[in-house]
Amino acid sequence: MKFQRDVYIAGVGETKFGKHDVEYDVLGRAAALQALRQSNIHRPDIVQSAYVGNGTNGIVTGQTVLKDLGMCGHMPIINVESACSAGGMAVYMAIRDVSTGFTDVSIGIGCENHTLHMQSGTAFAPAMSDIETMHGAVMTGKYAMRAKRYMYETGATIEDLAMITVKNRRHATNNPFAWFKGEISVDKVVNSRVVASPLTLQQCCGIADGAGAVVVCSAEMVKKLGIDKPIRVAGAVVQSGPFHNRPRDITGDDITESSAEQLYAESGIGPEDVNIVELHDAFTIAELLYYECLGLCPKGEGLKFLRDGNATHGGKCVVSPRGGMLSYGHPIGASGAAQIAANVKQMRNQCPGYQVEPAPRVAMSHVTGGGLSGTEHAACTMHMLVSDW
């Protein structure tokens, strides 16, 4: 997206992730209310558009979330579905509204409750017309194949993959919003129940519930609202995965690579300038592959990047400082918005006990969405944030 004017994040909100006994709309309202209050917004009519990302909880989800906040009736509320990319895409749409001058204040929300509705141990329902998923190529199986190939080509071991879970759980140790956190040993990760070899239970994100929300506004509204530490949106990208049936390098990710290239070009920021990244670590192998796809290290050097400690505190770029999906779990419609909320809090030095030091100046988020025969992913959403103060 080429911005027509500067866009800033005024406030963010997130709920604790995990199993909740309240519906998605309650979670979405809680996150939205936090974001509005942090933005010094106390009248609902100040917000001029809203986008709500959700994957599985039915129809008119946005209106259901926002009706009890008095936000129905005076503005467009648009519902966004793009599997795991839905929450990030909702924030992207809010940014686009402000960037083009359509609005001065917009909100993007992602929310989901899976555990009230999904039977334990089941996978997400496949697209009925998709030949791969109908024959059992669910996400865990696909990433298991990618892990096998990466291990074959690089010499990576299952213990290397397990180190990503160990790292991300350690990052989340003092994070009150994370579901799984604290010390876990490589042996415990490796020896947990096999889900799809070589991926074990502790190498897969949990199916969770939760919500995130982001209020964006123009430079003029930053002043009017009295926002002390606005975060500038330096870039925002949404792409749909290229479709073809030719052979693919499954140790890469074409949509992530092209989205990252576009984001770096449009923001004027390179991977070497990024201090923290929240990426789509739904499985351990995903984070390892994305080091390379995002340009954090050269192709083929992701394993070295991990082993050298470059993805944690004191390294080149702290990856998943909140703990990532491996610690939070993954409510598919919520994760993208929650990633952005977590990055903003890190940049504002608001993460006691799990704060990256010094507070990051440049933060990036990355979330893919959906699998489809002939594509790596149906969608990819990325954002680049900068603190200019």
Short mmCIF file of C-alpha atoms in Angstrom, two decimals:
data_model
loop_
_atom_site.label_atom_id
_atom_site.label_comp_id
_atom_site.label_asym_id
_atom_site.label_seq_id
_atom_site.Cartn_x
_atom_site.Cartn_y
_atom_site.Cartn_z
CA MET A 1 0.00 0.00 0.00
CA LYS A 2 1.34 3.42 -0.93
CA PHE A 3 0.26 5.81 1.79
CA GLN A 4 -1.25 9.15 0.77
CA ARG A 5 -0.58 10.56 4.26
CA ASP A 6 0.99 9.44 7.51
CA VAL A 7 -0.91 6.92 9.64
CA TYR A 8 -0.36 6.35 13.35
CA ILE A 9 -1.41 3.77 15.90
CA ALA A 10 -3.06 5.56 18.80
CA GLY A 11 -4.01 2.63 21.03
CA VAL A 12 -4.06 -1.16 21.19
CA GLY A 13 -5.77 -3.87 23.22
CA GLU A 14 -5.52 -7.62 23.65
CA THR A 15 -7.04 -10.32 25.81
CA LYS A 16 -5.31 -13.25 27.42
CA PHE A 17 -5.16 -16.15 24.98
CA GLY A 18 -6.23 -19.67 25.93
CA LYS A 19 -9.54 -21.41 26.55
CA HIS A 20 -12.37 -18.98 27.32
CA ASP A 21 -15.92 -19.71 28.39
CA VAL A 22 -17.21 -16.47 26.86
CA GLU A 23 -18.01 -15.94 23.20
CA TYR A 24 -15.84 -14.25 20.58
CA ASP A 25 -17.82 -11.00 20.75
CA VAL A 26 -17.10 -10.58 24.46
CA LEU A 27 -13.39 -11.05 23.76
CA GLY A 28 -13.51 -8.64 20.82
CA ARG A 29 -15.26 -5.95 22.87
CA ALA A 30 -12.73 -6.28 25.68
CA ALA A 31 -9.81 -5.74 23.29
CA ALA A 32 -11.59 -2.92 21.46
CA LEU A 33 -12.45 -1.13 24.69
CA GLN A 34 -8.80 -1.27 25.80
CA ALA A 35 -7.68 0.16 22.46
CA LEU A 36 -10.27 2.95 22.54
CA ARG A 37 -9.43 3.96 26.10
CA GLN A 38 -5.71 3.94 25.33
CA SER A 39 -6.51 6.24 22.39
CA ASN A 40 -8.37 8.68 24.70
CA ILE A 41 -11.58 7.96 22.77
CA HIS A 42 -14.63 8.12 25.04
CA ARG A 43 -17.34 8.73 22.42
CA PRO A 44 -18.08 5.98 19.89
CA ASP A 45 -18.93 8.44 17.10
CA ILE A 46 -15.27 9.56 16.93
CA VAL A 47 -14.44 6.26 15.21
CA GLN A 48 -15.41 6.45 11.54
CA SER A 49 -14.96 2.88 10.32
CA ALA A 50 -14.36 -0.56 11.80
CA TYR A 51 -13.06 -3.84 10.40
CA VAL A 52 -13.45 -7.07 12.33
CA GLY A 53 -11.51 -10.21 11.46
CA ASN A 54 -12.94 -13.63 12.31
CA GLY A 55 -12.64 -17.07 10.78
CA THR A 56 -15.17 -19.50 12.22
CA ASN A 57 -17.77 -17.78 14.40
CA GLY A 58 -20.51 -17.12 11.89
CA ILE A 59 -22.00 -14.05 10.23
CA VAL A 60 -22.22 -10.32 11.11
CA THR A 61 -19.43 -10.83 13.62
CA GLY A 62 -18.35 -7.19 13.62
CA GLN A 63 -21.79 -5.85 14.36
CA THR A 64 -22.14 -8.40 17.15
CA VAL A 65 -18.83 -7.29 18.67
CA LEU A 66 -19.46 -3.54 18.46
CA LYS A 67 -23.18 -3.12 19.13
CA ASP A 68 -22.75 -2.96 22.90
CA LEU A 69 -20.08 -0.27 22.53
CA GLY A 70 -22.57 2.01 20.78
CA MET A 71 -20.68 1.79 17.51
CA CYS A 72 -23.46 0.51 15.26
CA GLY A 73 -25.58 2.93 13.25
CA HIS A 74 -23.19 5.74 12.36
CA MET A 75 -20.31 4.10 10.46
CA PRO A 76 -19.43 1.17 8.22
CA ILE A 77 -18.60 -2.04 10.09
CA ILE A 78 -17.03 -4.48 7.65
CA ASN A 79 -16.35 -8.11 8.39
CA VAL A 80 -13.07 -9.67 7.22
CA GLU A 81 -12.44 -13.38 6.68
CA SER A 82 -9.07 -14.59 5.47
CA ALA A 83 -8.35 -17.56 7.74
CA CYS A 84 -5.28 -16.88 9.94
CA SER A 85 -4.67 -13.54 8.21
CA ALA A 86 -8.10 -12.11 9.11
CA GLY A 87 -7.11 -10.00 12.14
CA GLY A 88 -4.03 -8.57 10.46
CA MET A 89 -6.07 -7.83 7.35
CA ALA A 90 -8.70 -6.02 9.43
CA VAL A 91 -5.99 -3.70 10.76
CA TYR A 92 -4.65 -3.27 7.21
CA MET A 93 -8.08 -2.09 6.05
CA ALA A 94 -8.34 0.41 8.90
CA ILE A 95 -4.91 1.75 7.95
CA ARG A 96 -5.99 2.06 4.32
CA ASP A 97 -9.03 4.11 5.31
CA VAL A 98 -6.90 6.61 7.22
CA SER A 99 -4.12 6.65 4.63
CA THR A 100 -6.50 7.58 1.81
CA GLY A 101 -8.32 10.23 3.85
CA PHE A 102 -11.57 8.25 3.89
CA THR A 103 -11.43 8.47 7.69
CA ASP A 104 -9.38 10.16 10.39
CA VAL A 105 -9.94 7.41 12.97
CA SER A 106 -10.54 3.71 12.30
CA ILE A 107 -10.26 0.48 14.27
CA GLY A 108 -9.18 -3.00 13.26
CA ILE A 109 -10.14 -5.97 15.47
CA GLY A 110 -9.44 -9.67 15.36
CA CYS A 111 -11.34 -12.08 17.60
CA GLU A 112 -12.15 -15.76 17.75
CA ASN A 113 -13.50 -18.42 20.07
CA HIS A 114 -12.67 -21.92 18.87
CA THR A 115 -12.85 -24.02 22.00
CA LEU A 116 -16.57 -23.46 22.64
CA HIS A 117 -17.33 -24.84 19.19
CA MET A 118 -14.59 -27.25 18.06
CA GLN A 119 -14.30 -30.82 19.25
CA SER A 120 -10.91 -31.43 20.81
CA GLY A 121 -8.42 -32.98 18.41
CA THR A 122 -10.18 -31.93 15.21
CA ALA A 123 -8.66 -29.87 12.41
CA PHE A 124 -10.26 -26.84 10.78
CA ALA A 125 -12.86 -27.74 8.16
CA PRO A 126 -11.28 -27.88 4.70
CA ALA A 127 -12.57 -26.05 1.67
CA MET A 128 -15.01 -28.51 0.13
CA SER A 129 -13.64 -27.89 -3.39
CA ASP A 130 -9.94 -28.14 -2.48
CA ILE A 131 -8.49 -31.48 -3.56
CA GLU A 132 -5.46 -31.42 -1.25
CA THR A 133 -7.30 -30.75 1.98
CA MET A 134 -10.04 -33.23 1.10
CA HIS A 135 -7.32 -35.89 0.83
CA GLY A 136 -5.93 -35.06 4.24
CA ALA A 137 -3.28 -32.41 3.52
CA VAL A 138 -4.12 -30.35 6.60
CA MET A 139 -1.71 -27.70 7.85
CA THR A 140 0.14 -29.91 10.33
CA GLY A 141 0.83 -32.46 7.60
CA LYS A 142 2.05 -29.80 5.19
CA TYR A 143 4.44 -28.28 7.72
CA ALA A 144 5.67 -31.75 8.69
CA MET A 145 6.67 -32.30 5.06
CA ARG A 146 8.44 -28.94 5.02
CA ALA A 147 10.30 -29.89 8.20
CA LYS A 148 11.41 -33.21 6.74
CA ARG A 149 12.73 -31.53 3.61
CA TYR A 150 14.48 -28.76 5.54
CA MET A 151 16.14 -31.29 7.83
CA TYR A 152 17.29 -33.31 4.82
CA GLU A 153 18.77 -30.28 3.06
CA THR A 154 20.40 -28.51 6.02
CA GLY A 155 21.21 -31.18 8.58
CA ALA A 156 18.82 -29.64 11.11
CA THR A 157 17.73 -32.01 13.86
CA ILE A 158 14.52 -32.38 15.80
CA GLU A 159 16.42 -30.90 18.75
CA ASP A 160 17.02 -27.75 16.66
CA LEU A 161 13.28 -27.47 15.99
CA ALA A 162 12.58 -27.99 19.68
CA MET A 163 14.84 -25.03 20.54
CA ILE A 164 12.29 -22.71 18.93
CA THR A 165 9.62 -23.84 21.39
CA VAL A 166 12.11 -23.51 24.24
CA LYS A 167 13.01 -19.96 23.14
CA ASN A 168 9.45 -18.76 22.67
CA ARG A 169 8.17 -20.22 25.93
CA ARG A 170 11.08 -18.52 27.70
CA HIS A 171 10.19 -15.21 26.03
CA ALA A 172 6.63 -15.55 27.34
CA THR A 173 7.59 -16.47 30.91
CA ASN A 174 6.30 -13.23 32.45
CA ASN A 175 3.74 -12.34 29.79
CA PRO A 176 0.26 -12.31 31.38
CA PHE A 177 -1.42 -12.66 27.97
CA ALA A 178 0.34 -15.90 26.98
CA TRP A 179 -1.23 -19.33 27.48
CA PHE A 180 1.84 -21.61 27.59
CA LYS A 181 4.98 -20.16 29.14
CA GLY A 182 8.03 -20.79 31.25
CA GLU A 183 10.92 -23.19 31.03
CA ILE A 184 10.52 -26.34 28.97
CA SER A 185 13.36 -28.68 28.08
CA VAL A 186 14.38 -29.80 24.62
CA ASP A 187 13.80 -33.41 25.74
CA LYS A 188 10.23 -32.66 26.83
CA VAL A 189 9.48 -31.03 23.48
CA VAL A 190 11.05 -33.85 21.48
CA ASN A 191 9.40 -36.60 23.51
CA SER A 192 5.91 -35.14 23.56
CA ARG A 193 3.27 -36.95 21.53
CA VAL A 194 3.95 -37.13 17.79
CA VAL A 195 1.33 -35.24 15.78
CA ALA A 196 2.88 -35.48 12.29
CA SER A 197 6.49 -36.64 12.26
CA PRO A 198 8.81 -34.90 13.00
CA LEU A 199 6.42 -32.42 14.62
CA THR A 200 5.45 -33.27 18.19
CA LEU A 201 2.67 -31.77 20.28
CA GLN A 202 4.93 -29.15 21.87
CA GLN A 203 6.04 -27.99 18.41
CA CYS A 204 2.49 -27.06 17.36
CA CYS A 205 0.47 -24.02 18.39
CA GLY A 206 -2.58 -24.65 20.54
CA ILE A 207 -6.10 -24.02 19.28
CA ALA A 208 -7.01 -21.01 21.38
CA ASP A 209 -9.47 -18.18 21.93
CA GLY A 210 -8.63 -14.48 22.17
CA ALA A 211 -8.76 -11.01 20.62
CA GLY A 212 -6.63 -8.04 19.63
CA ALA A 213 -7.55 -4.51 18.56
CA VAL A 214 -5.73 -1.54 17.01
CA VAL A 215 -6.93 2.08 16.67
CA VAL A 216 -5.29 4.02 13.84
CA CYS A 217 -5.56 7.71 13.09
CA SER A 218 -4.15 10.65 11.14
CA ALA A 219 -1.40 12.98 12.38
CA GLU A 220 -4.02 15.66 13.06
CA MET A 221 -6.05 13.29 15.24
CA VAL A 222 -2.92 12.26 17.14
CA LYS A 223 -2.71 15.86 18.33
CA LYS A 224 -6.44 16.20 19.00
CA LEU A 225 -6.55 12.99 21.03
CA GLY A 226 -3.39 13.89 22.94
CA ILE A 227 -1.53 10.66 22.13
CA ASP A 228 1.80 10.75 23.93
CA LYS A 229 3.62 7.99 22.06
CA PRO A 230 2.06 7.45 18.64
CA ILE A 231 3.52 4.62 16.58
CA ARG A 232 3.89 5.39 12.88
CA VAL A 233 2.81 2.77 10.38
CA ALA A 234 5.72 2.76 7.93
CA GLY A 235 4.27 0.07 5.70
CA ALA A 236 1.37 -2.35 5.29
CA VAL A 237 1.07 -5.15 2.73
CA VAL A 238 -1.54 -7.73 1.81
CA GLN A 239 -0.89 -10.26 -0.94
CA SER A 240 -2.70 -13.32 -2.23
CA GLY A 241 -0.60 -16.39 -2.90
CA PRO A 242 0.45 -17.04 -6.50
CA PHE A 243 -1.37 -20.03 -7.99
CA HIS A 244 0.45 -22.64 -10.06
CA ASN A 245 0.93 -26.39 -10.15
CA ARG A 246 4.64 -26.34 -10.95
CA PRO A 247 7.17 -27.75 -8.47
CA ARG A 248 7.80 -25.55 -5.41
CA ASP A 249 10.67 -25.22 -2.98
CA ILE A 250 8.82 -26.10 0.22
CA THR A 251 11.75 -24.85 2.32
CA GLY A 252 10.81 -21.37 1.07
CA ASP A 253 7.51 -19.50 1.02
CA ASP A 254 6.82 -17.51 -2.12
CA ILE A 255 4.06 -15.31 -0.73
CA THR A 256 6.05 -14.40 2.39
CA GLU A 257 9.13 -13.60 0.32
CA SER A 258 7.26 -11.33 -2.11
CA SER A 259 5.26 -9.65 0.68
CA ALA A 260 8.46 -8.93 2.60
CA GLU A 261 10.12 -7.49 -0.49
CA GLN A 262 7.16 -5.17 -1.04
CA LEU A 263 7.08 -4.12 2.61
CA TYR A 264 10.80 -3.30 2.68
CA ALA A 265 10.54 -1.34 -0.56
CA GLU A 266 7.49 0.69 0.46
CA SER A 267 8.65 1.41 4.03
CA GLY A 268 12.24 2.19 3.11
CA ILE A 269 13.33 -0.14 5.91
CA GLY A 270 15.49 -3.22 5.41
CA PRO A 271 15.54 -6.44 7.43
CA GLU A 272 18.82 -5.38 9.05
CA ASP A 273 16.97 -2.42 10.64
CA VAL A 274 14.19 -4.49 12.25
CA ASN A 275 14.51 -4.89 16.03
CA ILE A 276 11.61 -7.29 16.72
CA VAL A 277 9.36 -9.53 14.63
CA GLU A 278 6.11 -11.27 15.44
CA LEU A 279 5.76 -13.93 12.77
CA HIS A 280 3.53 -16.88 11.97
CA ASP A 281 5.18 -19.52 14.16
CA ALA A 282 2.21 -21.90 14.14
CA PHE A 283 4.78 -24.73 14.02
CA THR A 284 8.46 -24.69 14.96
CA ILE A 285 9.61 -25.27 11.39
CA ALA A 286 7.62 -22.23 10.25
CA GLU A 287 9.69 -19.82 12.33
CA LEU A 288 12.92 -21.39 11.07
CA LEU A 289 11.84 -21.05 7.43
CA TYR A 290 10.60 -17.51 7.90
CA TYR A 291 13.99 -16.28 9.17
CA GLU A 292 15.16 -16.80 5.62
CA CYS A 293 11.95 -15.76 3.82
CA LEU A 294 11.88 -12.43 5.69
CA GLY A 295 15.54 -11.77 4.91
CA LEU A 296 16.65 -11.84 8.54
CA CYS A 297 19.46 -14.07 7.28
CA PRO A 298 20.54 -15.37 3.86
CA LYS A 299 18.87 -18.38 2.27
CA GLY A 300 20.15 -21.56 3.85
CA GLU A 301 21.39 -19.86 7.03
CA GLY A 302 18.26 -20.00 9.18
CA LEU A 303 19.64 -22.85 11.23
CA LYS A 304 22.86 -20.93 11.94
CA PHE A 305 20.79 -17.83 12.82
CA LEU A 306 18.91 -19.87 15.42
CA ARG A 307 21.91 -21.73 16.82
CA ASP A 308 23.93 -18.49 17.15
CA GLY A 309 21.20 -16.95 19.34
CA ASN A 310 20.33 -14.23 16.84
CA ALA A 311 16.56 -14.69 17.29
CA THR A 312 16.46 -13.94 21.01
CA HIS A 313 17.42 -11.18 23.44
CA GLY A 314 20.91 -9.91 22.69
CA GLY A 315 20.79 -11.24 19.12
CA LYS A 316 20.29 -9.47 15.81
CA CYS A 317 16.47 -9.47 15.95
CA VAL A 318 14.22 -10.71 18.76
CA VAL A 319 11.74 -13.04 17.07
CA SER A 320 8.42 -13.61 18.85
CA PRO A 321 9.23 -11.55 21.97
CA ARG A 322 5.66 -12.04 23.27
CA GLY A 323 6.18 -15.81 22.91
CA GLY A 324 4.57 -16.15 19.50
CA MET A 325 1.80 -18.55 18.57
CA LEU A 326 3.74 -21.38 20.22
CA SER A 327 3.10 -19.66 23.56
CA TYR A 328 -0.17 -17.82 22.93
CA GLY A 329 -1.97 -20.44 20.90
CA HIS A 330 -3.63 -19.41 17.66
CA PRO A 331 -7.24 -18.16 17.47
CA ILE A 332 -7.01 -17.74 13.73
CA GLY A 333 -9.04 -14.55 13.33
CA ALA A 334 -7.34 -12.85 16.27
CA SER A 335 -3.64 -13.55 15.95
CA GLY A 336 -2.71 -10.92 13.34
CA ALA A 337 -4.24 -8.05 15.33
CA ALA A 338 -2.76 -9.33 18.59
CA GLN A 339 0.71 -9.45 17.01
CA ILE A 340 0.48 -5.74 16.20
CA ALA A 341 -0.82 -4.91 19.68
CA ALA A 342 2.10 -6.80 21.23
CA ASN A 343 4.62 -4.99 19.03
CA VAL A 344 3.20 -1.59 19.95
CA LYS A 345 3.46 -2.37 23.65
CA GLN A 346 7.08 -3.43 23.24
CA MET A 347 7.84 -0.18 21.41
CA ARG A 348 6.22 1.82 24.20
CA ASN A 349 8.21 -0.06 26.86
CA GLN A 350 5.00 -1.48 28.38
CA CYS A 351 6.02 -5.12 28.83
CA PRO A 352 7.39 -5.53 32.37
CA GLY A 353 9.13 -8.85 32.80
CA TYR A 354 9.35 -9.61 29.08
CA GLN A 355 10.43 -6.24 27.67
CA VAL A 356 13.04 -6.16 24.91
CA GLU A 357 15.89 -3.84 25.90
CA PRO A 358 16.43 -1.26 24.66
CA ALA A 359 12.82 -0.67 23.66
CA PRO A 360 12.59 -1.49 19.95
CA ARG A 361 12.33 1.34 17.48
CA VAL A 362 11.32 -0.79 14.45
CA ALA A 363 8.89 -3.71 14.65
CA MET A 364 7.48 -5.99 11.97
CA SER A 365 4.57 -8.42 11.97
CA HIS A 366 3.80 -11.26 9.57
CA VAL A 367 0.80 -13.56 9.36
CA THR A 368 -0.25 -15.91 6.57
CA GLY A 369 -3.76 -17.16 5.96
CA GLY A 370 -5.17 -20.40 4.67
CA GLY A 371 -3.84 -23.19 2.53
CA LEU A 372 -5.10 -23.86 -0.97
CA SER A 373 -4.13 -26.37 -3.61
CA GLY A 374 -1.70 -24.64 -5.99
CA THR A 375 -0.61 -21.98 -3.48
CA GLU A 376 1.63 -21.80 -0.43
CA HIS A 377 -0.99 -19.66 1.35
CA ALA A 378 -4.16 -17.90 0.32
CA ALA A 379 -3.04 -14.60 1.90
CA CYS A 380 -0.19 -12.88 3.70
CA THR A 381 -0.44 -9.68 5.74
CA MET A 382 2.57 -7.74 6.99
CA HIS A 383 3.07 -4.45 8.83
CA MET A 384 6.12 -2.29 9.61
CA LEU A 385 5.96 0.02 12.63
CA VAL A 386 8.34 2.80 13.70
CA SER A 387 8.59 4.95 16.83
CA ASP A 388 9.72 8.43 15.78
CA TRP A 389 9.91 9.93 19.25
#
